[in-house]
Amino acid sequence: MARTVRLPMTRAGRGEPVPGSRAGRDGTLPDCRRVSPPTVGRMHRQQVLVLWLGDSNLDSPVVAWSFWDGSGQRDTMAGDESQPPYQSGLAALRDGWRVFQASPLLPHYPGTETQTSYLKYEFWFDKIVEVDA
Amino acid sequence: MKLSTRDVAQFVARGYLQFPALTPDAINEQYIDEMNRGVIPEVAAGTPLGRAYPDGSALQRLYSHPDVADVIASLVGPDPLVDHHFVHLTLGEAQRTGFGFREPLPSQHWHQDSTIDTRQGFDLQIMWYPHEVTPDMGGTRFLPGSHLRIVSEAAIGRYQNIRGQRHVVCPAGTVLVLHHGIWHGGGSNSGPTTRHMVKIRLNATVPQIRLWDDSDLRDGDYEQRPIFWATTARPDDDLHSILCEMQPWYEADTGRLEFINRIRLFRHLLGDDSFDADYWLSRLEINPGRRHESASGTREL
């Protein structure tokens, strides 16, 4: 099983990278298309964070969240946290998470304008981390 | 004692009511004993509740308990049908390791029971906890105010944590009654002992109109009050406040839609479309220029 060598974890809710993290405020977090090939004996793995926000603005508050760790360092499951990792989508962005999908704004289908359903403002983020091969 | 109008409004707003330690130890312990002896009966879907369980059995004593019976009667009326029941066991360490699981089993994904359901009325889900549930036992996780969202069962499994989610931690004999649409899931039991819960789903056989004790309903409940610019404190039992309680996970816009859908459900239960809370439906129903089609021709209203 792969062993994680370093993960950019955050101080929850403040959008500040933990000292030593690869994440920075200057947008220099590795992009999977630009990141260097892993050094010998190391591999890249994806961490995925999904935030559901209070409206369609990325700086609106987090109302729900999920996290899956392709590095295998952390297991998560439904109901395992009471506080979100960030207060807003923007805080996650400033901690180095990259948005790769956002839910579109769709017109309301006639007759269902007041119906509520799935969480509405969904943003998918990722980080690429190195693990031992 | 039957539920009050305020109780029912809270059920409409939150999708659940919780009654701690409602059933006595004698019934609670009988259920655990019957579980251990494997004598919990199977029941055909649609069986009248009064004929579903053997006389003297724990489940018969549960629904016959006067307080439980009053709650059932207040929400689904007399003679409901048993849609189904299900025995939930969340293994504690002792039993888990017996099956070869070293680690606690993961929690259940969020889901809404049954399937997409667009009815105005509702089925009642009774969750009964016959023993104390401590925080490490993974008590049922549920999301207040989620019951009116139209989703498809496990499609919401993508969500892990939602602001405002609750985990049942309760004394023995606690009864939780839920609107069928509430989002929920079983928790992960990291404790030493197995957690028991039984769920019974009931269908109404009568219109769900004013089945509760509505003697607390006042003319003042129908009166509108200042909204948005409203600086006067309102009493806790104000019907409009109960129905327009926000949840921390609602999106800025959909929270208002939830109010609208709650008021529609409450109107349905009242059997009275003149009721409104904080003007949410009245505003949408104002249409001075609408044309009225009648047998004698079209006229302006």
Tab-separated table of C-alpha atoms in Angstrom:
chain	number	residue	atom	x	y	z
A	1	MET	CA	0.000	0.000	0.000
A	2	ALA	CA	1.217	3.454	-0.833
A	3	ARG	CA	2.543	5.576	1.975
A	4	THR	CA	1.838	9.255	1.890
A	5	VAL	CA	4.941	11.373	2.161
A	6	ARG	CA	3.389	14.800	2.486
A	7	LEU	CA	-0.142	16.107	2.287
A	8	PRO	CA	-1.206	19.754	2.087
A	9	MET	CA	-3.617	19.804	4.960
A	10	THR	CA	-5.263	22.980	6.114
A	11	ARG	CA	-6.308	24.869	9.162
A	12	ALA	CA	-9.979	24.244	9.016
A	13	GLY	CA	-12.125	27.121	7.984
A	14	ARG	CA	-9.514	29.810	7.522
A	15	GLY	CA	-8.194	29.083	4.113
A	16	GLU	CA	-4.631	29.222	5.400
A	17	PRO	CA	-2.136	26.600	4.377
A	18	VAL	CA	-0.468	24.718	7.164
A	19	PRO	CA	3.260	25.554	7.388
A	20	GLY	CA	5.125	23.177	5.166
A	21	SER	CA	2.137	22.632	2.892
A	22	ARG	CA	2.673	22.707	-0.837
A	23	ALA	CA	-0.359	24.944	-1.135
A	24	GLY	CA	0.180	28.698	-1.296
A	25	ARG	CA	-1.801	31.861	-1.799
A	26	ASP	CA	-0.063	32.638	-5.079
A	27	GLY	CA	-1.742	29.983	-7.155
A	28	THR	CA	1.371	27.863	-7.460
A	29	LEU	CA	-0.254	24.601	-6.400
A	30	PRO	CA	0.699	21.866	-8.830
A	31	ASP	CA	-1.543	21.379	-11.800
A	32	CYS	CA	-1.761	17.790	-12.972
A	33	ARG	CA	-0.868	18.937	-16.489
A	34	ARG	CA	2.120	20.941	-15.328
A	35	VAL	CA	3.338	19.022	-12.340
A	36	SER	CA	6.659	17.345	-12.801
A	37	PRO	CA	6.728	13.619	-13.190
A	38	PRO	CA	7.072	12.036	-9.803
A	39	THR	CA	10.532	11.379	-8.616
A	40	VAL	CA	11.706	7.819	-8.596
A	41	GLY	CA	9.670	5.748	-6.195
A	42	ARG	CA	6.789	8.228	-5.963
A	43	MET	CA	3.383	8.549	-7.568
A	44	HIS	CA	0.649	11.182	-7.900
A	45	ARG	CA	-2.767	10.687	-6.357
A	46	GLN	CA	-5.894	12.852	-6.382
A	47	GLN	CA	-7.755	14.204	-3.375
A	48	VAL	CA	-11.307	15.341	-4.076
A	49	LEU	CA	-13.246	17.853	-2.025
A	50	VAL	CA	-16.856	18.749	-2.797
A	51	LEU	CA	-18.416	21.804	-1.216
A	52	TRP	CA	-22.069	22.734	-1.423
A	53	LEU	CA	-22.539	26.437	-0.921
A	54	GLY	CA	-25.285	28.796	0.138
A	55	ASP	CA	-25.583	30.394	-3.286
A	56	SER	CA	-23.832	30.342	-6.641
A	57	ASN	CA	-21.025	32.675	-5.549
A	58	LEU	CA	-17.827	30.865	-4.643
A	59	ASP	CA	-17.429	33.057	-1.570
A	60	SER	CA	-20.770	32.005	-0.081
A	61	PRO	CA	-20.889	29.790	3.037
A	62	VAL	CA	-20.417	26.026	2.976
A	63	VAL	CA	-23.624	24.146	3.815
A	64	ALA	CA	-22.382	20.611	3.107
A	65	TRP	CA	-19.124	18.882	2.271
A	66	SER	CA	-17.516	15.607	1.236
A	67	PHE	CA	-13.903	14.515	0.925
A	68	TRP	CA	-12.300	11.489	-0.679
A	69	ASP	CA	-8.597	10.809	-0.474
A	70	GLY	CA	-7.002	8.912	-3.340
A	71	SER	CA	-3.727	8.739	-1.411
A	72	GLY	CA	-5.312	6.399	1.102
A	73	GLN	CA	-4.166	8.426	4.063
A	74	ARG	CA	-7.600	9.298	5.346
A	75	ASP	CA	-10.890	7.420	5.274
A	76	THR	CA	-14.114	9.397	5.425
A	77	MET	CA	-17.760	8.486	5.733
A	78	ALA	CA	-21.168	10.051	6.061
A	79	GLY	CA	-21.738	11.938	9.278
A	80	ASP	CA	-18.130	11.935	10.437
A	81	GLU	CA	-17.695	15.685	10.928
A	82	SER	CA	-19.747	18.454	12.446
A	83	GLN	CA	-17.833	21.410	11.016
A	84	PRO	CA	-16.812	21.999	7.404
A	85	PRO	CA	-13.114	22.175	6.455
A	86	TYR	CA	-13.610	25.685	5.054
A	87	GLN	CA	-16.118	28.423	5.651
A	88	SER	CA	-16.512	29.160	1.942
A	89	GLY	CA	-15.489	27.928	-1.480
A	90	LEU	CA	-13.107	30.843	-1.780
A	91	ALA	CA	-11.308	29.799	1.412
A	92	ALA	CA	-10.682	26.390	-0.151
A	93	LEU	CA	-9.434	28.051	-3.321
A	94	ARG	CA	-6.992	30.150	-1.320
A	95	ASP	CA	-5.701	27.008	0.324
A	96	GLY	CA	-4.716	25.541	-2.990
A	97	TRP	CA	-7.772	23.511	-3.952
A	98	ARG	CA	-8.543	23.738	-7.670
A	99	VAL	CA	-12.126	23.966	-8.889
A	100	PHE	CA	-12.788	21.576	-11.738
A	101	GLN	CA	-16.588	21.551	-11.823
A	102	ALA	CA	-19.424	23.818	-10.721
A	103	SER	CA	-23.145	23.213	-10.975
A	104	PRO	CA	-24.834	25.285	-13.691
A	105	LEU	CA	-27.700	27.660	-13.058
A	106	LEU	CA	-30.700	26.114	-14.736
A	107	PRO	CA	-34.034	27.780	-15.463
A	108	HIS	CA	-36.899	26.409	-13.423
A	109	TYR	CA	-39.058	23.999	-15.330
A	110	PRO	CA	-42.653	25.287	-15.524
A	111	GLY	CA	-44.778	23.737	-12.800
A	112	THR	CA	-41.860	22.858	-10.560
A	113	GLU	CA	-40.623	26.334	-9.684
A	114	THR	CA	-41.059	25.900	-5.928
A	115	GLN	CA	-39.967	22.291	-5.715
A	116	THR	CA	-36.773	21.677	-3.763
A	117	SER	CA	-34.496	18.761	-4.394
A	118	TYR	CA	-30.737	18.082	-4.342
A	119	LEU	CA	-28.273	20.559	-2.875
A	120	LYS	CA	-28.054	23.242	-5.470
A	121	TYR	CA	-24.639	24.911	-5.532
A	122	GLU	CA	-22.088	22.156	-5.916
A	123	PHE	CA	-18.375	22.798	-6.446
A	124	TRP	CA	-15.799	20.068	-7.030
A	125	PHE	CA	-12.165	20.698	-6.073
A	126	ASP	CA	-9.035	18.618	-6.233
A	127	LYS	CA	-5.431	18.492	-5.159
A	128	ILE	CA	-2.691	16.272	-6.494
A	129	VAL	CA	-0.421	14.796	-3.859
A	130	GLU	CA	2.672	12.638	-3.988
A	131	VAL	CA	2.785	9.235	-2.362
A	132	ASP	CA	5.422	6.572	-2.205
A	133	ALA	CA	5.146	3.960	-4.899
B	1	MET	CA	-52.728	13.211	24.864
B	2	LYS	CA	-52.988	14.065	21.189
B	3	LEU	CA	-50.573	16.461	19.553
B	4	SER	CA	-51.376	20.169	19.472
B	5	THR	CA	-51.489	22.417	16.426
B	6	ARG	CA	-48.063	23.722	17.448
B	7	ASP	CA	-46.667	20.192	17.613
B	8	VAL	CA	-47.996	19.399	14.162
B	9	ALA	CA	-46.615	22.677	12.780
B	10	GLN	CA	-43.224	21.691	14.146
B	11	PHE	CA	-43.527	18.298	12.488
B	12	VAL	CA	-44.396	20.036	9.226
B	13	ALA	CA	-41.424	22.394	9.567
B	14	ARG	CA	-38.743	19.958	10.754
B	15	GLY	CA	-40.058	16.639	9.524
B	16	TYR	CA	-39.802	14.916	12.887
B	17	LEU	CA	-40.793	14.903	16.539
B	18	GLN	CA	-38.730	13.201	19.233
B	19	PHE	CA	-40.169	11.807	22.449
B	20	PRO	CA	-37.455	10.785	24.933
B	21	ALA	CA	-38.021	7.737	27.149
B	22	LEU	CA	-41.637	7.329	26.077
B	23	THR	CA	-41.914	3.580	26.591
B	24	PRO	CA	-41.185	1.824	29.912
B	25	ASP	CA	-38.373	-0.602	30.560
B	26	ALA	CA	-40.757	-3.564	30.595
B	27	ILE	CA	-41.610	-3.076	26.899
B	28	ASN	CA	-38.073	-2.060	25.951
B	29	GLU	CA	-36.540	-5.137	27.537
B	30	GLN	CA	-39.216	-7.399	26.082
B	31	TYR	CA	-38.281	-6.191	22.600
B	32	ILE	CA	-34.580	-6.958	23.139
B	33	ASP	CA	-35.515	-10.408	24.415
B	34	GLU	CA	-37.761	-11.064	21.402
B	35	MET	CA	-34.997	-9.907	19.099
B	36	ASN	CA	-32.515	-12.228	20.708
B	37	ARG	CA	-34.971	-15.116	20.421
B	38	GLY	CA	-35.669	-14.267	16.782
B	39	VAL	CA	-39.432	-13.953	17.167
B	40	ILE	CA	-40.026	-10.550	15.568
B	41	PRO	CA	-42.798	-11.355	13.080
B	42	GLU	CA	-42.914	-10.738	9.362
B	43	VAL	CA	-45.899	-8.622	8.314
B	44	ALA	CA	-47.511	-8.453	4.882
B	45	ALA	CA	-47.407	-4.956	3.390
B	46	GLY	CA	-50.708	-3.150	3.883
B	47	THR	CA	-51.766	-5.050	7.008
B	48	PRO	CA	-53.868	-2.944	9.393
B	49	LEU	CA	-51.701	-1.942	12.353
B	50	GLY	CA	-54.249	-3.395	14.785
B	51	ARG	CA	-53.771	-6.869	13.291
B	52	ALA	CA	-50.078	-6.719	12.434
B	53	TYR	CA	-48.467	-7.929	15.651
B	54	PRO	CA	-49.410	-10.680	18.113
B	55	ASP	CA	-51.208	-9.554	21.239
B	56	GLY	CA	-48.773	-9.041	24.039
B	57	SER	CA	-45.750	-8.796	21.750
B	58	ALA	CA	-43.361	-5.897	22.229
B	59	LEU	CA	-44.376	-4.180	18.980
B	60	GLN	CA	-48.063	-4.566	19.787
B	61	ARG	CA	-47.397	-3.058	23.208
B	62	LEU	CA	-45.408	-0.267	21.571
B	63	TYR	CA	-48.171	1.016	19.300
B	64	SER	CA	-50.784	0.390	21.990
B	65	HIS	CA	-48.927	2.500	24.530
B	66	PRO	CA	-51.289	5.439	25.109
B	67	ASP	CA	-48.720	8.136	24.312
B	68	VAL	CA	-47.513	6.366	21.172
B	69	ALA	CA	-51.082	5.682	20.071
B	70	ASP	CA	-51.942	9.371	20.439
B	71	VAL	CA	-48.972	10.450	18.349
B	72	ILE	CA	-49.891	7.960	15.630
B	73	ALA	CA	-53.546	9.001	15.686
B	74	SER	CA	-52.594	12.688	15.514
B	75	LEU	CA	-50.573	12.254	12.340
B	76	VAL	CA	-52.055	9.356	10.368
B	77	GLY	CA	-55.383	8.874	12.121
B	78	PRO	CA	-57.158	5.715	13.216
B	79	ASP	CA	-56.498	2.329	11.658
B	80	PRO	CA	-53.301	3.004	9.706
B	81	LEU	CA	-51.700	0.289	7.633
B	82	VAL	CA	-48.283	-1.178	8.233
B	83	ASP	CA	-46.323	-0.460	5.075
B	84	HIS	CA	-43.369	-2.391	6.475
B	85	HIS	CA	-41.123	-2.641	9.453
B	86	PHE	CA	-37.430	-3.273	9.617
B	87	VAL	CA	-35.159	-4.363	12.414
B	88	HIS	CA	-31.910	-2.397	12.458
B	89	LEU	CA	-28.842	-3.803	14.161
B	90	THR	CA	-25.590	-1.878	14.223
B	91	LEU	CA	-22.947	-4.245	15.452
B	92	GLY	CA	-20.847	-3.350	18.459
B	93	GLU	CA	-17.287	-4.561	18.923
B	94	ALA	CA	-18.178	-7.867	20.533
B	95	GLN	CA	-20.462	-9.039	17.723
B	96	ARG	CA	-18.496	-7.306	14.993
B	97	THR	CA	-15.272	-9.130	15.781
B	98	GLY	CA	-17.252	-12.359	15.856
B	99	PHE	CA	-18.003	-11.777	12.192
B	100	GLY	CA	-14.369	-10.986	11.479
B	101	PHE	CA	-14.592	-7.180	11.334
B	102	ARG	CA	-11.796	-5.578	13.345
B	103	GLU	CA	-12.808	-1.985	12.638
B	104	PRO	CA	-16.246	-0.404	13.130
B	105	LEU	CA	-18.402	-0.755	10.063
B	106	PRO	CA	-18.825	2.506	8.151
B	107	SER	CA	-21.943	4.589	8.463
B	108	GLN	CA	-24.802	4.241	6.040
B	109	HIS	CA	-24.981	6.743	3.195
B	110	TRP	CA	-27.591	9.454	3.332
B	111	HIS	CA	-30.828	8.357	1.734
B	112	GLN	CA	-34.546	9.000	1.627
B	113	ASP	CA	-36.664	5.903	2.138
B	114	SER	CA	-38.753	4.214	-0.510
B	115	THR	CA	-38.713	6.104	-3.814
B	116	ILE	CA	-39.686	9.441	-5.358
B	117	ASP	CA	-42.935	10.399	-3.657
B	118	THR	CA	-44.890	13.462	-4.734
B	119	ARG	CA	-47.956	13.050	-2.518
B	120	GLN	CA	-49.204	16.003	-0.495
B	121	GLY	CA	-49.843	13.785	2.527
B	122	PHE	CA	-47.228	11.662	4.193
B	123	ASP	CA	-46.444	8.274	5.653
B	124	LEU	CA	-45.273	8.171	9.235
B	125	GLN	CA	-42.021	6.455	10.108
B	126	ILE	CA	-41.633	5.413	13.712
B	127	MET	CA	-38.102	4.807	14.929
B	128	TRP	CA	-37.982	3.210	18.342
B	129	TYR	CA	-34.846	2.927	20.458
B	130	PRO	CA	-35.429	0.249	23.114
B	131	HIS	CA	-32.164	0.908	24.919
B	132	GLU	CA	-30.025	3.932	25.681
B	133	VAL	CA	-28.078	5.187	22.660
B	134	THR	CA	-24.737	6.731	23.579
B	135	PRO	CA	-22.696	8.935	21.204
B	136	ASP	CA	-20.300	6.105	20.279
B	137	MET	CA	-23.129	3.798	19.199
B	138	GLY	CA	-23.819	5.542	15.896
B	139	GLY	CA	-27.411	6.559	16.496
B	140	THR	CA	-29.515	7.381	13.460
B	141	ARG	CA	-28.283	10.444	11.599
B	142	PHE	CA	-31.012	12.645	10.178
B	143	LEU	CA	-31.363	16.076	8.649
B	144	PRO	CA	-34.062	18.359	10.061
B	145	GLY	CA	-36.087	20.113	7.387
B	146	SER	CA	-35.094	17.784	4.537
B	147	HIS	CA	-38.398	15.926	4.254
B	148	LEU	CA	-40.002	18.031	1.512
B	149	ARG	CA	-37.095	17.753	-0.905
B	150	ILE	CA	-38.009	15.543	-3.825
B	151	VAL	CA	-35.014	13.268	-4.377
B	152	SER	CA	-34.505	9.702	-5.470
B	153	GLU	CA	-33.573	7.508	-2.491
B	154	ALA	CA	-29.805	6.908	-2.428
B	155	ALA	CA	-29.016	9.609	-4.979
B	156	ILE	CA	-28.073	11.853	-2.051
B	157	GLY	CA	-25.354	9.421	-0.961
B	158	ARG	CA	-22.755	11.789	-2.406
B	159	TYR	CA	-23.185	14.095	0.571
B	160	GLN	CA	-21.119	13.187	3.615
B	161	ASN	CA	-21.781	15.974	6.078
B	162	ILE	CA	-24.470	18.615	6.088
B	163	ARG	CA	-24.711	21.536	8.477
B	164	GLY	CA	-27.416	20.888	11.052
B	165	GLN	CA	-27.305	17.091	10.752
B	166	ARG	CA	-28.273	15.349	13.957
B	167	HIS	CA	-27.313	12.022	15.484
B	168	VAL	CA	-29.744	10.281	17.784
B	169	VAL	CA	-28.392	10.097	21.334
B	170	CYS	CA	-31.208	9.186	23.667
B	171	PRO	CA	-32.429	7.306	26.720
B	172	ALA	CA	-34.074	3.906	26.446
B	173	GLY	CA	-37.636	3.942	25.156
B	174	THR	CA	-37.232	6.991	22.933
B	175	VAL	CA	-39.613	7.284	19.994
B	176	LEU	CA	-38.756	9.362	16.951
B	177	VAL	CA	-41.550	9.951	14.451
B	178	LEU	CA	-40.583	11.133	11.005
B	179	HIS	CA	-42.121	12.306	7.769
B	180	HIS	CA	-41.292	9.639	5.186
B	181	GLY	CA	-39.171	12.058	3.177
B	182	ILE	CA	-36.578	12.917	5.801
B	183	TRP	CA	-32.942	12.323	4.831
B	184	HIS	CA	-31.242	9.896	7.178
B	185	GLY	CA	-28.738	7.071	7.612
B	186	GLY	CA	-27.452	4.729	10.282
B	187	GLY	CA	-24.260	5.742	12.059
B	188	SER	CA	-21.041	3.852	12.687
B	189	ASN	CA	-20.997	1.990	15.986
B	190	SER	CA	-17.552	2.220	17.607
B	191	GLY	CA	-18.845	1.134	21.001
B	192	PRO	CA	-18.691	-2.286	22.601
B	193	THR	CA	-22.374	-3.203	22.326
B	194	THR	CA	-24.764	-3.650	19.442
B	195	ARG	CA	-27.324	-0.933	18.794
B	196	HIS	CA	-30.954	-1.895	18.206
B	197	MET	CA	-33.593	0.159	16.475
B	198	VAL	CA	-36.864	-0.834	14.893
B	199	LYS	CA	-38.596	1.210	12.238
B	200	ILE	CA	-42.265	0.922	11.364
B	201	ARG	CA	-43.751	2.762	8.385
B	202	LEU	CA	-47.460	3.547	8.521
B	203	ASN	CA	-49.870	4.624	5.770
B	204	ALA	CA	-52.950	6.675	6.602
B	205	THR	CA	-56.358	5.299	5.670
B	206	VAL	CA	-58.250	8.549	6.263
B	207	PRO	CA	-57.637	12.093	4.978
B	208	GLN	CA	-54.922	13.600	7.168
B	209	ILE	CA	-56.996	16.625	8.079
B	210	ARG	CA	-57.064	17.944	11.648
B	211	LEU	CA	-56.398	14.576	13.208
B	212	TRP	CA	-54.728	16.262	16.173
B	213	ASP	CA	-56.243	18.313	19.012
B	214	ASP	CA	-56.682	21.670	17.268
B	215	SER	CA	-58.213	23.433	20.274
B	216	ASP	CA	-55.124	25.647	20.478
B	217	LEU	CA	-55.737	27.084	17.003
B	218	ARG	CA	-56.664	30.744	17.399
B	219	ASP	CA	-58.019	33.432	15.100
B	220	GLY	CA	-54.748	35.250	15.696
B	221	ASP	CA	-52.880	32.413	14.013
B	222	TYR	CA	-54.441	33.498	10.732
B	223	GLU	CA	-53.409	37.141	11.084
B	224	GLN	CA	-50.381	38.401	9.219
B	225	ARG	CA	-47.648	40.248	11.086
B	226	PRO	CA	-44.830	42.580	10.040
B	227	ILE	CA	-42.211	40.733	8.009
B	228	PHE	CA	-38.590	41.510	7.163
B	229	TRP	CA	-38.687	44.876	8.979
B	230	ALA	CA	-39.971	43.298	12.152
B	231	THR	CA	-38.357	44.419	15.365
B	232	THR	CA	-40.980	43.231	17.845
B	233	ALA	CA	-40.152	40.001	19.643
B	234	ARG	CA	-42.470	37.131	18.812
B	235	PRO	CA	-43.578	34.437	21.226
B	236	ASP	CA	-41.913	31.055	20.888
B	237	ASP	CA	-45.197	29.329	20.137
B	238	ASP	CA	-46.056	31.671	17.293
B	239	LEU	CA	-47.325	29.448	14.485
B	240	HIS	CA	-45.700	31.546	11.754
B	241	SER	CA	-42.329	31.382	13.505
B	242	ILE	CA	-42.590	27.603	13.886
B	243	LEU	CA	-43.395	27.124	10.217
B	244	CYS	CA	-40.738	29.574	9.025
B	245	GLU	CA	-37.850	28.201	11.046
B	246	MET	CA	-34.678	28.274	8.939
B	247	GLN	CA	-32.206	25.386	8.827
B	248	PRO	CA	-28.455	26.031	8.688
B	249	TRP	CA	-28.022	23.960	5.536
B	250	TYR	CA	-30.641	25.667	3.403
B	251	GLU	CA	-29.344	27.611	0.445
B	252	ALA	CA	-30.212	31.295	0.545
B	253	ASP	CA	-32.983	30.927	-2.018
B	254	THR	CA	-34.287	27.418	-1.342
B	255	GLY	CA	-34.961	28.134	2.327
B	256	ARG	CA	-37.797	30.360	1.188
B	257	LEU	CA	-39.094	27.625	-1.080
B	258	GLU	CA	-39.087	25.290	1.912
B	259	PHE	CA	-41.350	27.738	3.767
B	260	ILE	CA	-43.732	27.758	0.810
B	261	ASN	CA	-43.843	23.977	0.669
B	262	ARG	CA	-44.344	23.703	4.423
B	263	ILE	CA	-47.253	26.143	4.306
B	264	ARG	CA	-48.831	24.137	1.494
B	265	LEU	CA	-48.536	20.967	3.571
B	266	PHE	CA	-49.921	22.714	6.642
B	267	ARG	CA	-52.870	24.039	4.616
B	268	HIS	CA	-53.500	20.492	3.448
B	269	LEU	CA	-53.493	19.215	7.028
B	270	LEU	CA	-55.675	22.072	8.216
B	271	GLY	CA	-58.073	21.580	5.330
B	272	ASP	CA	-57.996	25.339	4.942
B	273	ASP	CA	-56.332	27.193	2.080
B	274	SER	CA	-56.881	30.563	3.732
B	275	PHE	CA	-53.997	29.972	6.138
B	276	ASP	CA	-50.653	31.536	5.401
B	277	ALA	CA	-47.472	32.126	7.381
B	278	ASP	CA	-45.550	35.342	6.900
B	279	TYR	CA	-47.298	36.042	3.592
B	280	TRP	CA	-45.225	33.574	1.550
B	281	LEU	CA	-48.176	32.135	-0.361
B	282	SER	CA	-50.451	35.192	-0.209
B	283	ARG	CA	-47.940	37.162	-2.246
B	284	LEU	CA	-47.840	34.533	-4.957
B	285	GLU	CA	-51.629	34.310	-5.053
B	286	ILE	CA	-52.191	38.020	-5.690
B	287	ASN	CA	-53.155	38.420	-9.304
B	288	PRO	CA	-55.702	41.232	-9.698
B	289	GLY	CA	-55.832	41.050	-13.461
B	290	ARG	CA	-56.405	37.347	-13.793
B	291	ARG	CA	-59.264	36.250	-16.010
B	292	HIS	CA	-61.809	33.857	-14.650
B	293	GLU	CA	-63.186	31.267	-17.009
B	294	SER	CA	-66.785	30.360	-16.299
B	295	ALA	CA	-69.673	28.735	-18.059
B	296	SER	CA	-71.208	32.136	-18.720
B	297	GLY	CA	-68.072	33.513	-20.304
B	298	THR	CA	-64.830	35.102	-19.317
B	299	ARG	CA	-64.766	37.971	-16.853
B	300	GLU	CA	-62.171	40.003	-15.037
B	301	LEU	CA	-61.840	39.391	-11.322
